[in-house]
Coordinates of C-alpha atoms and ligand atoms in Angstrom, one line a residue:
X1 CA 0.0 0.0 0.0
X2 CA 1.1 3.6 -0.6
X3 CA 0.2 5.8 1.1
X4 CA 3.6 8.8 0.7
X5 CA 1.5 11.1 -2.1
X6 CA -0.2 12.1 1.2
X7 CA 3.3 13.5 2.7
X8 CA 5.1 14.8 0.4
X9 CA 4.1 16.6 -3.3
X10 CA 7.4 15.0 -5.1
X11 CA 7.0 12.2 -3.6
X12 CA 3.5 10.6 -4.7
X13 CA 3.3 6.8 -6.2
X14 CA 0.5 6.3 -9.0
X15 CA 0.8 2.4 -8.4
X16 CA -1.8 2.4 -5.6
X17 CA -3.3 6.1 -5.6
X18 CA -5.8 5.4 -3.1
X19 CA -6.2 2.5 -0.9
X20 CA -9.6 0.3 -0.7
X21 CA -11.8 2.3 1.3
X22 CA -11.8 0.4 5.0
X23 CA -8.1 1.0 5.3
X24 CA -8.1 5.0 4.9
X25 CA -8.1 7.2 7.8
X26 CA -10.7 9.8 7.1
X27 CA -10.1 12.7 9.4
X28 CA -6.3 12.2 8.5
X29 CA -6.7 12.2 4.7
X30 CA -8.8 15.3 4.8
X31 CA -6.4 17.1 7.1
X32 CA -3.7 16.2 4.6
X33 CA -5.5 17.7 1.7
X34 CA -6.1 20.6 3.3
X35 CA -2.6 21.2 4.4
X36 CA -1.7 20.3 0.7
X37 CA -4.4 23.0 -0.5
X38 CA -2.9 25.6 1.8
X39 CA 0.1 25.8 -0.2
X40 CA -0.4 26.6 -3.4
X41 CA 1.5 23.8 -5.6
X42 CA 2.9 26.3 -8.2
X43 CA 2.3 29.4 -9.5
X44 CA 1.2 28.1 -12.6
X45 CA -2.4 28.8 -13.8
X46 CA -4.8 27.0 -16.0
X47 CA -6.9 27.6 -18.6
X48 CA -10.9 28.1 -17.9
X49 CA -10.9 27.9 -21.9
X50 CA -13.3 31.1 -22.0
X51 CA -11.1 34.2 -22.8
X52 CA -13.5 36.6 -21.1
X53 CA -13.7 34.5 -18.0
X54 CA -10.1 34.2 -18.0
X55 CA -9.6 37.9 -17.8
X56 CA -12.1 38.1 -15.1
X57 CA -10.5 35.7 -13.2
X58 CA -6.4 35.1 -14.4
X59 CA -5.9 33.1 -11.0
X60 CA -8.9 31.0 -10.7
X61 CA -7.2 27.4 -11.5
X62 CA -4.2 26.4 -10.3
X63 CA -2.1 23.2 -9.8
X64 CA -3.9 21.7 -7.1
X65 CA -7.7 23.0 -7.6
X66 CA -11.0 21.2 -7.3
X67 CA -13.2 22.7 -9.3
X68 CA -17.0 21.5 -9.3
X69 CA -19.3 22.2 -12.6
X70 CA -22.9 21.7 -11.7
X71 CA -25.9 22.4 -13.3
X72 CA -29.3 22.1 -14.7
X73 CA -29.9 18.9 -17.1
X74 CA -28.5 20.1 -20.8
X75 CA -27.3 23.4 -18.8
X76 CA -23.4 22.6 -20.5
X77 CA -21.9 21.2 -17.9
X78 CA -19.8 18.0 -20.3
X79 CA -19.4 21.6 -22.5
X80 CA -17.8 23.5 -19.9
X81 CA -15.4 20.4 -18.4
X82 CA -14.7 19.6 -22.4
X83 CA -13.9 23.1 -23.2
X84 CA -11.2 23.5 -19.7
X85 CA -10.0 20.3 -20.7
X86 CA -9.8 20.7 -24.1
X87 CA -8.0 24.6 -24.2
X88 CA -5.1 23.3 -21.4
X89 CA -4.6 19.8 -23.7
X90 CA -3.5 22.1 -26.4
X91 CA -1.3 24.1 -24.4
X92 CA 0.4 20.5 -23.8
X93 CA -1.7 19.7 -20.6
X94 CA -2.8 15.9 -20.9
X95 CA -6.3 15.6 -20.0
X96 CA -8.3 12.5 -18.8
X97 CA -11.6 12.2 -19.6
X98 CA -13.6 9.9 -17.3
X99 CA -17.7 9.7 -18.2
X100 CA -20.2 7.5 -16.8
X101 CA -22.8 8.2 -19.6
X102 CA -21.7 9.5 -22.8
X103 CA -20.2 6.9 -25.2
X104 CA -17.0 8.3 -26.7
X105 CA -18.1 8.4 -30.0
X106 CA -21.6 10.8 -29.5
X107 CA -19.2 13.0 -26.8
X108 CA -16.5 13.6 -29.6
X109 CA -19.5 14.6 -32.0
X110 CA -21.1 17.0 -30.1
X111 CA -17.8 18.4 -29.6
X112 CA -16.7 18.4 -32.6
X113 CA -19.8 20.6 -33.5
X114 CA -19.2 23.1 -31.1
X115 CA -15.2 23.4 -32.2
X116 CA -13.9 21.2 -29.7
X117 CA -12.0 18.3 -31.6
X118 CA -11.0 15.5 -29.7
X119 CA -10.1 13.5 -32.0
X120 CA -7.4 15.7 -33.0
X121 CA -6.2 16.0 -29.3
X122 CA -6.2 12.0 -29.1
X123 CA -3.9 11.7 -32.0
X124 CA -1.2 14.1 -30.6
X125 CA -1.4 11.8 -27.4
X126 CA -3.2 15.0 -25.3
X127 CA -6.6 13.4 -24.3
X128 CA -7.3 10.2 -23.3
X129 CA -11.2 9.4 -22.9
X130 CA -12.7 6.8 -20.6
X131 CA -16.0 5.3 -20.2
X132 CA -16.9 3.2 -17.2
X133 CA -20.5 2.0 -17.3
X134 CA -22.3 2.3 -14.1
X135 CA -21.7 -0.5 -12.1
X136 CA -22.3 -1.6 -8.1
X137 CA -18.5 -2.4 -7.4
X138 CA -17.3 1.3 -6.7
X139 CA -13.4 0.0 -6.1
X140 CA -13.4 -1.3 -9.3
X141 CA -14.2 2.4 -11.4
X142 CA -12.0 3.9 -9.0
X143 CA -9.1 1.3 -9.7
X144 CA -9.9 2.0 -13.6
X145 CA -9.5 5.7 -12.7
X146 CA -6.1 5.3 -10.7
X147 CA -5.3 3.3 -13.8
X148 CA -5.3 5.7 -16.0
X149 CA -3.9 8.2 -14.2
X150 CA -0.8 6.2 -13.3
X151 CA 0.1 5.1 -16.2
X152 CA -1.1 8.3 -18.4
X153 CA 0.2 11.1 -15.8
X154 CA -2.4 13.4 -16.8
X155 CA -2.5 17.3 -15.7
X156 CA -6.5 17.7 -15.7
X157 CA -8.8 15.0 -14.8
X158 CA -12.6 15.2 -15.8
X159 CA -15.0 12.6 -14.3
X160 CA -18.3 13.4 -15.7
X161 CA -20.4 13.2 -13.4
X162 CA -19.8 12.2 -9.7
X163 CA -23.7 12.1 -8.9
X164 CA -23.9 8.5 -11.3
X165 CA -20.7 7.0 -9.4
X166 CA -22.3 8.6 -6.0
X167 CA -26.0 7.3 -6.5
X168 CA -25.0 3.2 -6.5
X169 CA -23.1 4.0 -3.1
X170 CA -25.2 3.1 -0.2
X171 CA -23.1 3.5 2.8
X172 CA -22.8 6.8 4.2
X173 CA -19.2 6.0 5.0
X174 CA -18.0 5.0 1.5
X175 CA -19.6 8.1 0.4
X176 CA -17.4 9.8 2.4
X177 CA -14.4 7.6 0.9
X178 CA -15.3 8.4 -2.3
X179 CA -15.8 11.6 -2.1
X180 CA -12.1 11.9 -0.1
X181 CA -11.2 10.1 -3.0
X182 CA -12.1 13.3 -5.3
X183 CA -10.8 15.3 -3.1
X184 CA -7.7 13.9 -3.4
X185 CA -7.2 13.7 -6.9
X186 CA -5.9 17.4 -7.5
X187 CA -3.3 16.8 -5.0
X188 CA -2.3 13.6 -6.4
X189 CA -2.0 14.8 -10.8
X190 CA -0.6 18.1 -9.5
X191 CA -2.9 19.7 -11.6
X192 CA -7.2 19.9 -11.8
X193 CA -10.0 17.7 -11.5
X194 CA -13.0 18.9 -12.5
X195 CA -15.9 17.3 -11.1
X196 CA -19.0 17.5 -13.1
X197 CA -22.3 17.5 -11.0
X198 CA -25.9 17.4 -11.6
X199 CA -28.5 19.6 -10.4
X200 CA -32.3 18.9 -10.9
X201 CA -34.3 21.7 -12.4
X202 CA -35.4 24.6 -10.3
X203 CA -32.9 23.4 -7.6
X204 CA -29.6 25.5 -7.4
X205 CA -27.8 24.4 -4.3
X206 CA -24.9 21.5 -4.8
X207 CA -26.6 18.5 -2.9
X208 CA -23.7 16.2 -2.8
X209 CA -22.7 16.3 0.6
X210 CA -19.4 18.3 1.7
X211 CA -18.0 18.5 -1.9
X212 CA -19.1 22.2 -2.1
X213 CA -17.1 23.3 1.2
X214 CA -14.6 21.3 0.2
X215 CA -13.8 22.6 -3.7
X216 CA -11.7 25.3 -4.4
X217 CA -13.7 26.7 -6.9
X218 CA -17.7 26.6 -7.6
X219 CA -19.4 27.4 -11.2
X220 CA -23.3 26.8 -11.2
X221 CA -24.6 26.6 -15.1
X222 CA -28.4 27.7 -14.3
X223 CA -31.0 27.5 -17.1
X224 CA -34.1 30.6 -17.3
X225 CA -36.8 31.1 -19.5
X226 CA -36.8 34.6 -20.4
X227 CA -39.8 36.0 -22.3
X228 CA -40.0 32.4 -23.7
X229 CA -35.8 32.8 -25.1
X230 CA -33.8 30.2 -23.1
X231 CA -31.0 32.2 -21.4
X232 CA -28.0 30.7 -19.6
X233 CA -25.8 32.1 -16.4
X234 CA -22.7 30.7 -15.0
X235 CA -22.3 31.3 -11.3
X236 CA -19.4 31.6 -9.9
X237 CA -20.6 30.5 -6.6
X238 CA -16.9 30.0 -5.2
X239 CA -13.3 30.9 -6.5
X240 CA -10.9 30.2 -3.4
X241 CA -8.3 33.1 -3.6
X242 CA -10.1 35.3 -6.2
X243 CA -12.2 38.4 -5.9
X244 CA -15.3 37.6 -7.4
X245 CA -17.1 40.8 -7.8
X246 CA -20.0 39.4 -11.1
X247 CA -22.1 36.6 -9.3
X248 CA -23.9 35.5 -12.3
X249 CA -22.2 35.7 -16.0
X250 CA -24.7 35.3 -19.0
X251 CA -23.1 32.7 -21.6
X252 CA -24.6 30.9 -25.0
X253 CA -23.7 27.8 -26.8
X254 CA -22.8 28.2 -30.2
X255 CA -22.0 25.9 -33.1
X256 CA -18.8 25.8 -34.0
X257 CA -17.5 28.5 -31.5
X258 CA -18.9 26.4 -27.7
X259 CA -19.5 28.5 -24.7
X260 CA -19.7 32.3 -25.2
X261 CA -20.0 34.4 -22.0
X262 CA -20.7 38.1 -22.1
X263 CA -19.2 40.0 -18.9
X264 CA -21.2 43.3 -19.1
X265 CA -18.6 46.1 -18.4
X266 CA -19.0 47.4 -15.3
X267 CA -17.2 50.8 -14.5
X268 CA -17.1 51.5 -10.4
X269 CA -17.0 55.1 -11.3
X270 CA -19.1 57.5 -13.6
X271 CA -17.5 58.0 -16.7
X272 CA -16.4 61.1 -17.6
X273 CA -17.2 63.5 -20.7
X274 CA -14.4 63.9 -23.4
X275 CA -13.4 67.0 -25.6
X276 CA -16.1 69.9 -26.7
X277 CA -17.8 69.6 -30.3
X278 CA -19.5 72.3 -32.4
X279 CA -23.5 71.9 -32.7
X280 CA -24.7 71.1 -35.9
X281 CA -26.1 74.4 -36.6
X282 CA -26.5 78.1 -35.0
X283 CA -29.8 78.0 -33.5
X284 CA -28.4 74.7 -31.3
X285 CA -25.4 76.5 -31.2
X286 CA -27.1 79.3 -29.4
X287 CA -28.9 77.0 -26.8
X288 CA -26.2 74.5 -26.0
X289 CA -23.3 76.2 -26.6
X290 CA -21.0 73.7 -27.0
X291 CA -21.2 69.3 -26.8
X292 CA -18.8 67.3 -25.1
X293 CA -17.5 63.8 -26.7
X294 CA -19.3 61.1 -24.5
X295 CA -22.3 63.1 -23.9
X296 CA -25.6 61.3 -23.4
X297 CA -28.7 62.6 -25.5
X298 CA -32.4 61.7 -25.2
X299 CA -34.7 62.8 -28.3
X300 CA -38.3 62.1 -27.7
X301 CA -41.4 62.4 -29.5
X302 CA -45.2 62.1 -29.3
X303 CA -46.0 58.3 -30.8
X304 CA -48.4 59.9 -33.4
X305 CA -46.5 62.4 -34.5
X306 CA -42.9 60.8 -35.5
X307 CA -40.6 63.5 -36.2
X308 CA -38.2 62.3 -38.6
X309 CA -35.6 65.0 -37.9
X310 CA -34.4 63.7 -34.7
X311 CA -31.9 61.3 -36.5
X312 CA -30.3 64.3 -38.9
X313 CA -30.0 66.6 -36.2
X314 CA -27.7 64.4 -34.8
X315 CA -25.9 63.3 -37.9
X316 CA -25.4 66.8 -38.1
X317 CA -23.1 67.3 -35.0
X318 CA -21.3 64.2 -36.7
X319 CA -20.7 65.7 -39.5
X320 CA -19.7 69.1 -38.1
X321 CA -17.0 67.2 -36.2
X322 CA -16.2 64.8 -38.5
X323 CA -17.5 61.5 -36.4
X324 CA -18.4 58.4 -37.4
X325 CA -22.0 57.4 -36.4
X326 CA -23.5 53.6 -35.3
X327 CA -27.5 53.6 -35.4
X328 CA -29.0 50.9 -34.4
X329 CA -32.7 50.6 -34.7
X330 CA -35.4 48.3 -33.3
X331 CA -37.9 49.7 -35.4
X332 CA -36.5 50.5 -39.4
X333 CA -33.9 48.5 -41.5
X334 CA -30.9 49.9 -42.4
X335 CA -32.8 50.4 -46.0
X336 CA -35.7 52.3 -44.4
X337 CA -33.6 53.9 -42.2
X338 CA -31.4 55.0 -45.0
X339 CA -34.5 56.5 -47.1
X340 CA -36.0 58.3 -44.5
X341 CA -32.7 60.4 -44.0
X342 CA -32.5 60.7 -47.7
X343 CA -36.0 62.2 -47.6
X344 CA -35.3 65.1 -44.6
X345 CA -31.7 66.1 -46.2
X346 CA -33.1 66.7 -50.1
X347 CA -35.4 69.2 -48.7
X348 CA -32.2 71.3 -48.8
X349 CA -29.6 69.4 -50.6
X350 CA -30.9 68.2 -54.0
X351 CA -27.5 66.3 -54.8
X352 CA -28.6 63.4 -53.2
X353 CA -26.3 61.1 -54.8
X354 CA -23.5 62.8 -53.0
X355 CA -25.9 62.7 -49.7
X356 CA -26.4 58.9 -50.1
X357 CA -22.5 58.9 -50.7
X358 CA -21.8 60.6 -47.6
X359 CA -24.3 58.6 -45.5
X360 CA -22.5 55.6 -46.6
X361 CA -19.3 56.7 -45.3
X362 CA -20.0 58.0 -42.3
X363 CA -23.5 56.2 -40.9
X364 CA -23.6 52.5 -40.3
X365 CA -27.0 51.7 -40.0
X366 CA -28.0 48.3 -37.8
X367 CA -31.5 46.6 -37.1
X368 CA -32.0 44.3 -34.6
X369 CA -35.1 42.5 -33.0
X370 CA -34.8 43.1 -29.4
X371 CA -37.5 40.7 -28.6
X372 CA -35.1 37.6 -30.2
X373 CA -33.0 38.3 -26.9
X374 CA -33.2 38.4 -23.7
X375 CA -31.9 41.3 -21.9
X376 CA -28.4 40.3 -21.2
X377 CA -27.7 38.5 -24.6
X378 CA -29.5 42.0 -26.1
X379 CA -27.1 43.7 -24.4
X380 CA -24.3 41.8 -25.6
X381 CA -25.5 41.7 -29.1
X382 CA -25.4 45.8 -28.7
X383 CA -21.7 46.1 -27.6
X384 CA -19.9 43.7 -29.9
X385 CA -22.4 45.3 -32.8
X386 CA -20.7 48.9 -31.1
X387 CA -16.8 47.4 -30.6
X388 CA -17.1 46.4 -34.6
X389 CA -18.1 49.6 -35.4
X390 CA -16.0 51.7 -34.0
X391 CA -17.7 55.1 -34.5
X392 CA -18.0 58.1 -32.4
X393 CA -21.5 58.4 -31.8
X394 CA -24.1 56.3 -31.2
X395 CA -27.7 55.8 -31.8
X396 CA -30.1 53.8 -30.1
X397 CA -33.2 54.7 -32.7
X398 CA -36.5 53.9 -31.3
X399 CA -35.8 52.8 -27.7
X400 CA -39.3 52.4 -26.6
X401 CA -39.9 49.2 -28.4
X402 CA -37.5 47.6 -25.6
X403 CA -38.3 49.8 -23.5
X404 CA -42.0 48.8 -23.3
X405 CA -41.5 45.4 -21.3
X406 CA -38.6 46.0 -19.7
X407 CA -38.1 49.4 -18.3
X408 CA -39.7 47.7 -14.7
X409 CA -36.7 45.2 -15.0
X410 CA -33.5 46.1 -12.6
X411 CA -31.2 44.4 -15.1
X412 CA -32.8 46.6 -17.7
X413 CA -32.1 50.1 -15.8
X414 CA -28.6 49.0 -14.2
X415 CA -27.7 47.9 -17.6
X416 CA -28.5 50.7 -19.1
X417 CA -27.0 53.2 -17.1
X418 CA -23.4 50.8 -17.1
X419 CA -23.7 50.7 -20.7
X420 CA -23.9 54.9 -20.5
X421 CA -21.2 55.2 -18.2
X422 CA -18.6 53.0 -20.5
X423 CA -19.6 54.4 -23.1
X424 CA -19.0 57.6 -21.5
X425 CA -15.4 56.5 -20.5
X426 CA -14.8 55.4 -23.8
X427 CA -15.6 59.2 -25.3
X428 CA -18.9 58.4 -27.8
X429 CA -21.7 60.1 -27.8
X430 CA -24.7 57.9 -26.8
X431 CA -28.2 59.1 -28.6
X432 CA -31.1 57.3 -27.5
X433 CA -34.1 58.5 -30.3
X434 CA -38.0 57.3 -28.5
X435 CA -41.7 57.6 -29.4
X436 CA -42.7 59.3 -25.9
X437 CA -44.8 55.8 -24.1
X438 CA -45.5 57.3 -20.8
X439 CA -44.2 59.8 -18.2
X440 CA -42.4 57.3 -16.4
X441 CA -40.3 56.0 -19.1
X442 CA -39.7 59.4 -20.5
X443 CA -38.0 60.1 -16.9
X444 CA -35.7 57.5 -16.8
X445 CA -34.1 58.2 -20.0
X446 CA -34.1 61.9 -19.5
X447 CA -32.3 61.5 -15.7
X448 CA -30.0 58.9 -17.8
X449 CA -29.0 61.7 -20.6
X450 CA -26.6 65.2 -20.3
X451 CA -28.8 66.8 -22.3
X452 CA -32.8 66.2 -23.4
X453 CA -34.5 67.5 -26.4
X454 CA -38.5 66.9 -26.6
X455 CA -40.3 67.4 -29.9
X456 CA -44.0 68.7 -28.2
X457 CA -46.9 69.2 -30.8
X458 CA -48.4 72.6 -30.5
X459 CA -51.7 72.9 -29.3
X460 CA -53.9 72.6 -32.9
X461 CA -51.5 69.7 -33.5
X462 CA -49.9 71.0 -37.0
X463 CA -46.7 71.7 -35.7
X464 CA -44.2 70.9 -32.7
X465 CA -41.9 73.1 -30.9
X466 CA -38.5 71.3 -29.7
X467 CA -37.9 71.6 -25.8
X468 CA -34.3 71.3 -25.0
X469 CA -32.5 71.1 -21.7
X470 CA -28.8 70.7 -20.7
X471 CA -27.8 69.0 -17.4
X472 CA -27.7 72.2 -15.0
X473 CA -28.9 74.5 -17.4
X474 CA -32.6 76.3 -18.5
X475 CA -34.4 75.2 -21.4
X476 CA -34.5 76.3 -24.2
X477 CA -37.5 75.9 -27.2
X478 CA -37.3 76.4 -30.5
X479 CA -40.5 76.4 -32.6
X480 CA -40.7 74.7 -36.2
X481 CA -39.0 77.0 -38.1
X482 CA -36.0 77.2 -35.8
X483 CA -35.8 73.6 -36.3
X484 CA -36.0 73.5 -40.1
X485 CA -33.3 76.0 -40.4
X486 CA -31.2 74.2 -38.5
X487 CA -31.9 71.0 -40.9
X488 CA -31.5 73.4 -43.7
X489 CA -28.0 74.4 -42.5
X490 CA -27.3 70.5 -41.6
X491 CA -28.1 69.4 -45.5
X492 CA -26.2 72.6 -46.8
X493 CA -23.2 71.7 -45.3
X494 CA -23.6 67.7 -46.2
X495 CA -23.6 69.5 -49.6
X496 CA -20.1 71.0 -49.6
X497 CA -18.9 68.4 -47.8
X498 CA -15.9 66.5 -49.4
X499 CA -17.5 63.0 -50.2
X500 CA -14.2 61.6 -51.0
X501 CA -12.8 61.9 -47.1
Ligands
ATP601 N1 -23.9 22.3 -32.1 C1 -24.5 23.0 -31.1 N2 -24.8 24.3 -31.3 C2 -25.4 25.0 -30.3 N3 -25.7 24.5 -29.1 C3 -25.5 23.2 -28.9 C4 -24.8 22.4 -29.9 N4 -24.7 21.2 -29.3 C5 -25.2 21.2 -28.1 N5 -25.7 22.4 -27.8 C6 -26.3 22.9 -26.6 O1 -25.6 22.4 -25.5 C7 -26.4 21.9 -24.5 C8 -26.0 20.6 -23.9 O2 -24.7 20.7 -23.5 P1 -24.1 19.6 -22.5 O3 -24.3 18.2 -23.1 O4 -22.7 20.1 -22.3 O5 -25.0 19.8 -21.3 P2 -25.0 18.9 -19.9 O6 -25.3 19.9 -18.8 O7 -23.8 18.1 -19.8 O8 -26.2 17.9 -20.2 P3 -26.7 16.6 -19.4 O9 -27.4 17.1 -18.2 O10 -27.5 15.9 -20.4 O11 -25.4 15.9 -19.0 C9 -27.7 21.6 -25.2 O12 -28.7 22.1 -24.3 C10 -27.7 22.3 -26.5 O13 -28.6 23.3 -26.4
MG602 MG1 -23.4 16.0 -19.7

């Protein structure tokens, strides 16, 4: 028997890894791997395989960790231990793959599909995959286990999942062996195991005795029905030694591309403005004086009365200062969208060849549904759609359709007012454009925006007068006229504008 990969790190035997259950001294062998966990091993790190999760968390796996997936059925939990596995294998890492349920033909598939390839892996002599059908004699899949780790010397162990190994063990002390035995198995590779776990639906606590105290690190896959659109989260319900700051991270599967997470930004402090712009024309000129890069802007109008000069007024101050402009709508397509600013500009500029010219150099125009997302993967679709981009100002057009369902939504506000403050940081200019839905609503986004500008119709209901306030300053109202001049002097400059630059 041997028992010296207890004492000393170097000095570990794979012949015998663990001894048969009845000769083990429990309150010893979990004082040992405690004392082993207390030093770290090294001060290399693994992998999580997630490049946004690993530069949330740089530290979270190292040589030594335990690190328990659980989740929902078909939350992604074989994804998530494939996809650790799989990114440190490449980085010359051998992983061991232990399941008590997939064959090794349908795992390799699925994998395949979602650009894991094992098969590859195997080849190079990096993965080694092994099945052990459910069975009553426990010693016997643990001496297949110790098997393959003594004679493959892996640096990541999978076993996928404990609860099928757990659930044909009656005895409340070889539970406790067993589980010892997981416990032990970090300690003993010098490297991770990762313990996949199963959680029934609708219950989110790790019911498999100790094993949650005793791991060094946690991640919960949940499952939620979100306005009928499945959404995923990973918790990070522990991470030994890390700050953890984001308790729940949204993530999707994807074909080809496996588990995407979306960390929303989060700045701790409000973001502040950039460098002063020119106002598109003189009457705004008069009224705001100047506009500072990462300004917030809320245009509203009455839902019956669209006024389809917000949008230009603001391409104007782009124009002025020579910015590139994002506008993404929930209502128009970029075609639409793209007519309907054709239409306000040749009202003054009849070249509209060189208008249409211009708008394709400077205005990317976006649609998106936001009722095929939920609010998080919304939000994610909005900032990669923004980082590709990479203009100057942007415009939310038509913010109420969103708005509508989810303004009463937490997430919704808190994200809305991070995704204003980055941003912010980050120097654009953020335009929301809304049909006016109620007071309430109209609140929110005004308290959220440096400066407001309300199109109101005038009493018989022909015209509007435009309402604008700054942040600390009086408003201001310019009637009709006031605002078609200023449109006027938008589309006259957009017509000696140099299309080529
Ligand atoms: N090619 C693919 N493209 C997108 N999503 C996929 C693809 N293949 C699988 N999925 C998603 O991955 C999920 C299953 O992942 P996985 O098998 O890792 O879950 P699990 O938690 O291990 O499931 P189980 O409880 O059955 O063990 C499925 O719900 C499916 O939606
Ligand atoms: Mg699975």
């Amino acid at each position: 028997m041997c028992y010296r990969f207890m004492l000393s790190i170097d000095d570990y035997c794979f012949s015998s890894i663990v001894p048969i259950y009845h000769d083990i001294d429990l309150n010893g062998l979990i004082s040992l791997i405690y004392s082993f966990r207390a030093k770290r091993l090294s001060d290399m790190h693994f992998s999580i395989g997630i490049d946004e999760l690993n530069k949330l968390l740089p530290e979270l796996l190292y040589p030594g960790s335990m690190v328990v997936v659980a989740g929902h059925p078909g939350s992604g939990k074989t994804t998530l231990a494939s996809t650790i596995c799989y990114s440190n294998a490449l980085r010359g890492h051998r992983c061991l793959y232990v399941s008590f349920q997939e064959t090794r033909e349908k795992l390799y598939r699925v994998m395949k599909n979602l650009g894991i390839d094992f098969y590859e892996l195997e080849k190079k002599g990096l993965y080694v995959f092994i099945r052990i059908p459910i069975m009553k004699n426990v010693e016997e899949a643990v001496e297949s286990i110790n098997r393959a780790i003594s004679s493959w010397n892996p640096k990541i162990v999978v076993i996928d999942s404990i609860n099928t190994l757990l659930q044909v063990v009656e005895s409340p002390d070889r539970r406790a062996w067993l589980q010892n035995y997981f416990y032990a198995i970090p300690d003993i590779i010098k490297g991770i195991a990762i313990l996949v776990a199963e959680l029934p639906m609708d219950i989110e606590r790790v019911e498999i005795g100790s094993i949650e105290f005793v791991a060094d690190v946690v991640l919960i896959l949940k499952h939620r029905i979100e306005r009928g659109l499945l959404t995923r989260y990973i918790e990070i319900r522990k991470a030994r030694g890390v700050p953890v700051t984001l308790a729940e991270i949204p993530y999707t599967i994807l074909t080809d591309k496996g588990i995407k997470v979306f960390v929303p930004p989060i700045l701790s402090e409000v973001g502040r403005p950039g460098v002063e712009l020119e106002p598109p024309c003189r009457s705004l000129k008069e009224v705001l004086d100047h506009i500072h890069m990462g300004h917030s802007i809320y245009i509203e109008y009455p839902a019956d009365l669209r006024a389809v000069e917000a949008a230009p007024l603001i391409l104007g101050i782009a124009f002025r200062n020579k910015l590139k402009t994002l506008i993404i709508s929930y209502l128009y397509s970029p075609e639409t969208m793209t007519e309907l600013l054709l239409r306000v500009f040749k009202r003054f500029c009849s070249d509209v060849d060189k208008v249409r010219t211009i708008l394709q150099k400077n205005v990317i125009l976006k649609s998106m549904n936001p009722y095929a997302y939920s609010i998080s993967e919304g939000l994610a679709k909005e900032y990669s759609l923004i980082n590709e981009a990479t203009a100057d100002v942007i415009v939310f057009h038509s913010v109420e359709i969103p708005a509508i369902i989810e303004y009463r939504d937490p997430v919704y506000i808190s994200s809305l007012y991070n995704q204003v403050n980055i941003l912010k940081q980050k120097h654009k200019i953020v335009v929301r454009i809304a049909s006016k839905i109620n007071d309430e609503l109209s609140n929110i986004f005004s308290v959220l925006s440096d400066i407001v500008m309300k199109f109101i119709p005038t009493e018989n209901k022909q015209n509007y007068r435009l309402y604008i306030w700054r942040r600390g300053m009086r408003s201001f109202v310019l009637d009709n006229n006031e605002v078609n001049e200023c449109l006027e002097e938008i589309s006259k400059h957009l017509c000696i504008m140099d299309e080529t630059s």
